[in-house]
PDB file of C-alpha atoms and ligand atoms in Angstrom:
ATOM      1  CA  UNK A   1      38.292  11.822  71.991  1.00  0.00           C
ATOM      2  CA  UNK A   2      35.527  14.194  70.863  1.00  0.00           C
ATOM      3  CA  UNK A   3      36.298  13.299  67.248  1.00  0.00           C
ATOM      4  CA  UNK A   4      34.770   9.848  67.880  1.00  0.00           C
ATOM      5  CA  UNK A   5      31.397  11.594  67.758  1.00  0.00           C
ATOM      6  CA  UNK A   6      31.936  12.222  64.047  1.00  0.00           C
ATOM      7  CA  UNK A   7      32.584   8.551  63.249  1.00  0.00           C
ATOM      8  CA  UNK A   8      28.887   7.441  63.173  1.00  0.00           C
ATOM      9  CA  UNK A   9      28.092  10.413  60.941  1.00  0.00           C
ATOM     10  CA  UNK A  10      31.004   9.526  58.690  1.00  0.00           C
ATOM     11  CA  UNK A  11      29.868   5.883  58.516  1.00  0.00           C
ATOM     12  CA  UNK A  12      26.315   6.985  57.790  1.00  0.00           C
ATOM     13  CA  UNK A  13      27.474   9.129  54.881  1.00  0.00           C
ATOM     14  CA  UNK A  14      29.668   6.303  53.608  1.00  0.00           C
ATOM     15  CA  UNK A  15      26.800   3.829  53.892  1.00  0.00           C
ATOM     16  CA  UNK A  16      24.359   6.138  52.126  1.00  0.00           C
ATOM     17  CA  UNK A  17      26.895   6.781  49.387  1.00  0.00           C
ATOM     18  CA  UNK A  18      27.542   3.051  49.007  1.00  0.00           C
ATOM     19  CA  UNK A  19      23.857   2.271  48.874  1.00  0.00           C
ATOM     20  CA  UNK A  20      23.325   4.961  46.292  1.00  0.00           C
ATOM     21  CA  UNK A  21      26.248   3.611  44.222  1.00  0.00           C
ATOM     22  CA  UNK A  22      24.866   0.052  44.442  1.00  0.00           C
ATOM     23  CA  UNK A  23      21.400   1.119  43.384  1.00  0.00           C
ATOM     24  CA  UNK A  24      22.839   3.273  40.658  1.00  0.00           C
ATOM     25  CA  UNK A  25      25.071   0.515  39.201  1.00  0.00           C
ATOM     26  CA  UNK A  26      22.267  -1.981  39.579  1.00  0.00           C
ATOM     27  CA  UNK A  27      19.916   0.228  37.580  1.00  0.00           C
ATOM     28  CA  UNK A  28      22.571   0.601  34.955  1.00  0.00           C
ATOM     29  CA  UNK A  29      23.172  -3.149  34.834  1.00  0.00           C
ATOM     30  CA  UNK A  30      19.604  -3.862  33.757  1.00  0.00           C
ATOM     31  CA  UNK A  31      19.542  -3.766  29.965  1.00  0.00           C
ATOM     32  CA  UNK A  32      17.377  -0.956  28.790  1.00  0.00           C
ATOM     33  CA  UNK A  33      14.265  -1.971  26.925  1.00  0.00           C
ATOM     34  CA  UNK A  34      14.375  -0.622  23.422  1.00  0.00           C
ATOM     35  CA  UNK A  35      11.187  -1.323  21.501  1.00  0.00           C
ATOM     36  CA  UNK A  36      12.067  -2.780  18.132  1.00  0.00           C
ATOM     37  CA  UNK A  37      10.323  -0.948  15.357  1.00  0.00           C
ATOM     38  CA  UNK A  38      10.196  -2.851  12.109  1.00  0.00           C
ATOM     39  CA  UNK A  39       9.695  -0.505   9.208  1.00  0.00           C
ATOM     40  CA  UNK A  40       6.982  -1.992   7.048  1.00  0.00           C
ATOM     41  CA  UNK A  41       7.732  -1.157   3.447  1.00  0.00           C
ATOM     42  CA  UNK A  42       4.845   0.985   2.341  1.00  0.00           C
ATOM     43  CA  UNK A  43       3.977   0.753  -1.309  1.00  0.00           C
ATOM     44  CA  UNK A  44       3.776   4.262  -2.636  1.00  0.00           C
ATOM     45  CA  UNK A  45       2.384   4.026  -6.138  1.00  0.00           C
ATOM     46  CA  UNK A  46       2.937   7.726  -6.710  1.00  0.00           C
ATOM     47  CA  UNK A  47       6.648   7.497  -5.941  1.00  0.00           C
ATOM     48  CA  UNK A  48       6.797   4.372  -8.048  1.00  0.00           C
ATOM     49  CA  UNK A  49       5.138   6.083 -11.004  1.00  0.00           C
ATOM     50  CA  UNK A  50       7.518   9.023 -10.641  1.00  0.00           C
ATOM     51  CA  UNK A  51      10.469   6.637 -10.798  1.00  0.00           C
ATOM     52  CA  UNK A  52       8.918   5.006 -13.863  1.00  0.00           C
ATOM     53  CA  UNK A  53       8.687   8.345 -15.622  1.00  0.00           C
ATOM     54  CA  UNK A  54      12.247   9.223 -14.618  1.00  0.00           C
ATOM     55  CA  UNK A  55      13.593   6.068 -16.278  1.00  0.00           C
ATOM     56  CA  UNK A  56      15.174   6.808 -19.611  1.00  0.00           C
ATOM     57  CA  UNK A  57      15.187   3.258 -20.901  1.00  0.00           C
ATOM     58  CA  UNK A  58      11.875   1.460 -21.339  1.00  0.00           C
ATOM     59  CA  UNK A  59      10.795  -0.061 -18.066  1.00  0.00           C
ATOM     60  CA  UNK A  60      10.629  -3.823 -17.738  1.00  0.00           C
ATOM     61  CA  UNK A  61       6.978  -4.475 -18.522  1.00  0.00           C
ATOM     62  CA  UNK A  62       7.042  -7.868 -16.786  1.00  0.00           C
ATOM     63  CA  UNK A  63       8.072  -6.140 -13.565  1.00  0.00           C
ATOM     64  CA  UNK A  64       5.181  -3.695 -13.880  1.00  0.00           C
ATOM     65  CA  UNK A  65       2.826  -6.596 -14.479  1.00  0.00           C
ATOM     66  CA  UNK A  66       4.159  -8.436 -11.419  1.00  0.00           C
ATOM     67  CA  UNK A  67       3.676  -5.304  -9.329  1.00  0.00           C
ATOM     68  CA  UNK A  68       0.052  -5.018 -10.453  1.00  0.00           C
ATOM     69  CA  UNK A  69      -0.528  -8.643  -9.448  1.00  0.00           C
ATOM     70  CA  UNK A  70       1.198  -8.117  -6.094  1.00  0.00           C
ATOM     71  CA  UNK A  71      -0.789  -5.023  -5.233  1.00  0.00           C
ATOM     72  CA  UNK A  72      -4.212  -6.411  -6.076  1.00  0.00           C
ATOM     73  CA  UNK A  73      -6.344  -9.352  -5.240  1.00  0.00           C
ATOM     74  CA  UNK A  74      -7.766 -11.288  -8.134  1.00  0.00           C
ATOM     75  CA  UNK A  75     -11.084 -12.985  -8.190  1.00  0.00           C
ATOM     76  CA  UNK A  76     -10.702 -16.685  -8.876  1.00  0.00           C
ATOM     77  CA  UNK A  77     -10.501 -17.438 -12.580  1.00  0.00           C
ATOM     78  CA  UNK A  78      -9.364 -13.977 -13.607  1.00  0.00           C
ATOM     79  CA  UNK A  79      -6.986 -14.163 -16.543  1.00  0.00           C
ATOM     80  CA  UNK A  80      -4.416 -11.384 -16.736  1.00  0.00           C
ATOM     81  CA  UNK A  81      -1.411 -13.061 -18.324  1.00  0.00           C
ATOM     82  CA  UNK A  82      -1.728 -11.474 -21.758  1.00  0.00           C
ATOM     83  CA  UNK A  83      -2.533  -7.971 -20.601  1.00  0.00           C
ATOM     84  CA  UNK A  84      -1.192  -5.183 -22.785  1.00  0.00           C
ATOM     85  CA  UNK A  85       1.759  -3.501 -21.015  1.00  0.00           C
ATOM     86  CA  UNK A  86      -0.044  -0.151 -21.299  1.00  0.00           C
ATOM     87  CA  UNK A  87      -2.944  -1.641 -19.359  1.00  0.00           C
ATOM     88  CA  UNK A  88      -0.574  -2.566 -16.549  1.00  0.00           C
ATOM     89  CA  UNK A  89       0.508   1.035 -16.058  1.00  0.00           C
ATOM     90  CA  UNK A  90      -3.136   2.124 -16.263  1.00  0.00           C
ATOM     91  CA  UNK A  91      -3.910  -0.460 -13.573  1.00  0.00           C
ATOM     92  CA  UNK A  92      -1.162   1.019 -11.367  1.00  0.00           C
ATOM     93  CA  UNK A  93      -2.823   4.415 -11.622  1.00  0.00           C
ATOM     94  CA  UNK A  94      -6.151   2.918 -10.586  1.00  0.00           C
ATOM     95  CA  UNK A  95      -4.457   1.110  -7.677  1.00  0.00           C
ATOM     96  CA  UNK A  96      -2.947   4.418  -6.618  1.00  0.00           C
ATOM     97  CA  UNK A  97      -6.379   6.063  -6.739  1.00  0.00           C
ATOM     98  CA  UNK A  98      -7.808   3.274  -4.544  1.00  0.00           C
ATOM     99  CA  UNK A  99      -4.955   3.893  -2.093  1.00  0.00           C
ATOM    100  CA  UNK A 100      -5.586   7.639  -2.060  1.00  0.00           C
ATOM    101  CA  UNK A 101      -9.268   7.117  -1.290  1.00  0.00           C
ATOM    102  CA  UNK A 102      -9.122   4.021   0.945  1.00  0.00           C
ATOM    103  CA  UNK A 103      -5.614   4.186   2.424  1.00  0.00           C
ATOM    104  CA  UNK A 104      -2.479   2.214   1.607  1.00  0.00           C
ATOM    105  CA  UNK A 105      -3.721  -0.870   3.420  1.00  0.00           C
ATOM    106  CA  UNK A 106      -6.509  -1.324   0.942  1.00  0.00           C
ATOM    107  CA  UNK A 107      -6.075  -4.119  -1.587  1.00  0.00           C
ATOM    108  CA  UNK A 108      -8.110  -3.497  -4.746  1.00  0.00           C
ATOM    109  CA  UNK A 109      -9.619  -6.607  -6.320  1.00  0.00           C
ATOM    110  CA  UNK A 110      -9.568  -7.235 -10.059  1.00  0.00           C
ATOM    111  CA  UNK A 111     -12.744  -9.084 -10.921  1.00  0.00           C
ATOM    112  CA  UNK A 112     -12.192  -9.500 -14.639  1.00  0.00           C
ATOM    113  CA  UNK A 113      -9.567  -9.360 -17.333  1.00  0.00           C
ATOM    114  CA  UNK A 114      -9.760 -11.486 -20.444  1.00  0.00           C
ATOM    115  CA  UNK A 115     -11.796 -14.238 -18.866  1.00  0.00           C
ATOM    116  CA  UNK A 116     -15.479 -13.551 -18.545  1.00  0.00           C
ATOM    117  CA  UNK A 117     -17.430 -15.108 -21.419  1.00  0.00           C
ATOM    118  CA  UNK A 118     -20.353 -12.713 -21.076  1.00  0.00           C
ATOM    119  CA  UNK A 119     -18.791  -9.410 -22.031  1.00  0.00           C
ATOM    120  CA  UNK A 120     -20.180  -7.781 -25.170  1.00  0.00           C
ATOM    121  CA  UNK A 121     -18.723  -9.455 -28.230  1.00  0.00           C
ATOM    122  CA  UNK A 122     -16.645  -6.432 -29.185  1.00  0.00           C
ATOM    123  CA  UNK A 123     -15.559  -5.875 -25.579  1.00  0.00           C
ATOM    124  CA  UNK A 124     -11.968  -4.773 -25.040  1.00  0.00           C
ATOM    125  CA  UNK A 125     -11.752  -7.467 -22.402  1.00  0.00           C
ATOM    126  CA  UNK A 126     -11.182  -9.968 -25.223  1.00  0.00           C
ATOM    127  CA  UNK A 127      -8.321  -7.880 -26.600  1.00  0.00           C
ATOM    128  CA  UNK A 128      -6.523  -7.798 -23.236  1.00  0.00           C
ATOM    129  CA  UNK A 129      -7.218  -4.083 -23.121  1.00  0.00           C
ATOM    130  CA  UNK A 130      -9.765  -3.889 -20.293  1.00  0.00           C
ATOM    131  CA  UNK A 131      -9.967  -4.611 -16.584  1.00  0.00           C
ATOM    132  CA  UNK A 132     -12.657  -4.562 -13.939  1.00  0.00           C
ATOM    133  CA  UNK A 133     -12.055  -3.495 -10.346  1.00  0.00           C
ATOM    134  CA  UNK A 134     -14.491  -4.418  -7.585  1.00  0.00           C
ATOM    135  CA  UNK A 135     -16.406  -1.534  -6.022  1.00  0.00           C
ATOM    136  CA  UNK A 136     -18.609  -3.550  -3.697  1.00  0.00           C
ATOM    137  CA  UNK A 137     -17.860  -2.914  -0.026  1.00  0.00           C
ATOM    138  CA  UNK A 138     -17.019   0.746  -0.599  1.00  0.00           C
ATOM    139  CA  UNK A 139     -19.277   3.538   0.562  1.00  0.00           C
ATOM    140  CA  UNK A 140     -21.080   5.461  -2.142  1.00  0.00           C
ATOM    141  CA  UNK A 141     -18.904   8.555  -1.806  1.00  0.00           C
ATOM    142  CA  UNK A 142     -15.771   6.381  -1.874  1.00  0.00           C
ATOM    143  CA  UNK A 143     -16.924   4.703  -5.094  1.00  0.00           C
ATOM    144  CA  UNK A 144     -17.659   8.074  -6.602  1.00  0.00           C
ATOM    145  CA  UNK A 145     -14.210   9.404  -5.617  1.00  0.00           C
ATOM    146  CA  UNK A 146     -12.465   6.339  -7.048  1.00  0.00           C
ATOM    147  CA  UNK A 147     -14.305   6.695 -10.370  1.00  0.00           C
ATOM    148  CA  UNK A 148     -13.864  10.442 -10.690  1.00  0.00           C
ATOM    149  CA  UNK A 149     -10.197  10.459  -9.667  1.00  0.00           C
ATOM    150  CA  UNK A 150      -9.441   7.576 -12.055  1.00  0.00           C
ATOM    151  CA  UNK A 151     -11.190   9.364 -14.922  1.00  0.00           C
ATOM    152  CA  UNK A 152      -9.229  12.541 -14.247  1.00  0.00           C
ATOM    153  CA  UNK A 153      -5.947  10.701 -13.859  1.00  0.00           C
ATOM    154  CA  UNK A 154      -6.328   8.616 -17.024  1.00  0.00           C
ATOM    155  CA  UNK A 155      -7.778  11.235 -19.304  1.00  0.00           C
ATOM    156  CA  UNK A 156      -6.459  10.715 -22.823  1.00  0.00           C
ATOM    157  CA  UNK A 157      -5.071   7.261 -21.964  1.00  0.00           C
ATOM    158  CA  UNK A 158      -7.997   5.127 -20.882  1.00  0.00           C
ATOM    159  CA  UNK A 159     -11.763   5.198 -20.485  1.00  0.00           C
ATOM    160  CA  UNK A 160     -13.117   4.610 -16.988  1.00  0.00           C
ATOM    161  CA  UNK A 161     -16.732   3.507 -16.625  1.00  0.00           C
ATOM    162  CA  UNK A 162     -18.804   3.123 -13.481  1.00  0.00           C
ATOM    163  CA  UNK A 163     -20.652  -0.130 -14.127  1.00  0.00           C
ATOM    164  CA  UNK A 164     -23.527  -0.206 -11.683  1.00  0.00           C
ATOM    165  CA  UNK A 165     -25.777  -3.124 -10.944  1.00  0.00           C
ATOM    166  CA  UNK A 166     -25.419  -6.323  -8.992  1.00  0.00           C
ATOM    167  CA  UNK A 167     -21.648  -6.662  -9.340  1.00  0.00           C
ATOM    168  CA  UNK A 168     -20.813  -2.983  -9.282  1.00  0.00           C
ATOM    169  CA  UNK A 169     -17.340  -2.351 -10.653  1.00  0.00           C
ATOM    170  CA  UNK A 170     -14.952   0.074 -12.253  1.00  0.00           C
ATOM    171  CA  UNK A 171     -14.332  -0.833 -15.867  1.00  0.00           C
ATOM    172  CA  UNK A 172     -11.200   0.603 -17.416  1.00  0.00           C
ATOM    173  CA  UNK A 173     -10.151   0.140 -21.030  1.00  0.00           C
ATOM    174  CA  UNK A 174      -7.372   1.487 -23.183  1.00  0.00           C
ATOM    175  CA  UNK A 175      -8.271   4.068 -25.796  1.00  0.00           C
ATOM    176  CA  UNK A 176      -7.631   3.161 -29.455  1.00  0.00           C
TER     177      UNK A 176
HETATM  178 ZN1   ZN B 201     -15.354  -4.546 -17.856  1.00  0.00          ZN
END
């Protein structure tokens, strides 16, 4: 008869255990929230240039040209269709410099190719051997870094000029 005293205790333990089990299974039943992270492909011009150099066969120059167009903005009316292939790879270097200074989100803008009728008559723009990149909107030290890094990077391949004035820009032209 005295064992009946244990029954409420036994029931209490059973109830607590059941409640715990219910809560536990219920928690498990709720699908866990997993934040979906979409990896944005980051354009890494340096890695791209390394892969270019590693290629044994000549790289598809149209693909390089397309990449230059994809990675830049172009001022309306800019004509780049007949660019020399060597100018495309020079442009990629400049784009990479812009990215190093301004971050990978930055989209450099090409303001002139072979299009502007007011370049000097012997300008390399008319030979599809020169490009202008916009510098407006950048801080002074950023503009300076872009110019100096581009000059260093392209030494022996292209001439980089800091064209100051109203429409301040980086002018880059292939060497003869
Ligand atoms: Zn120019």
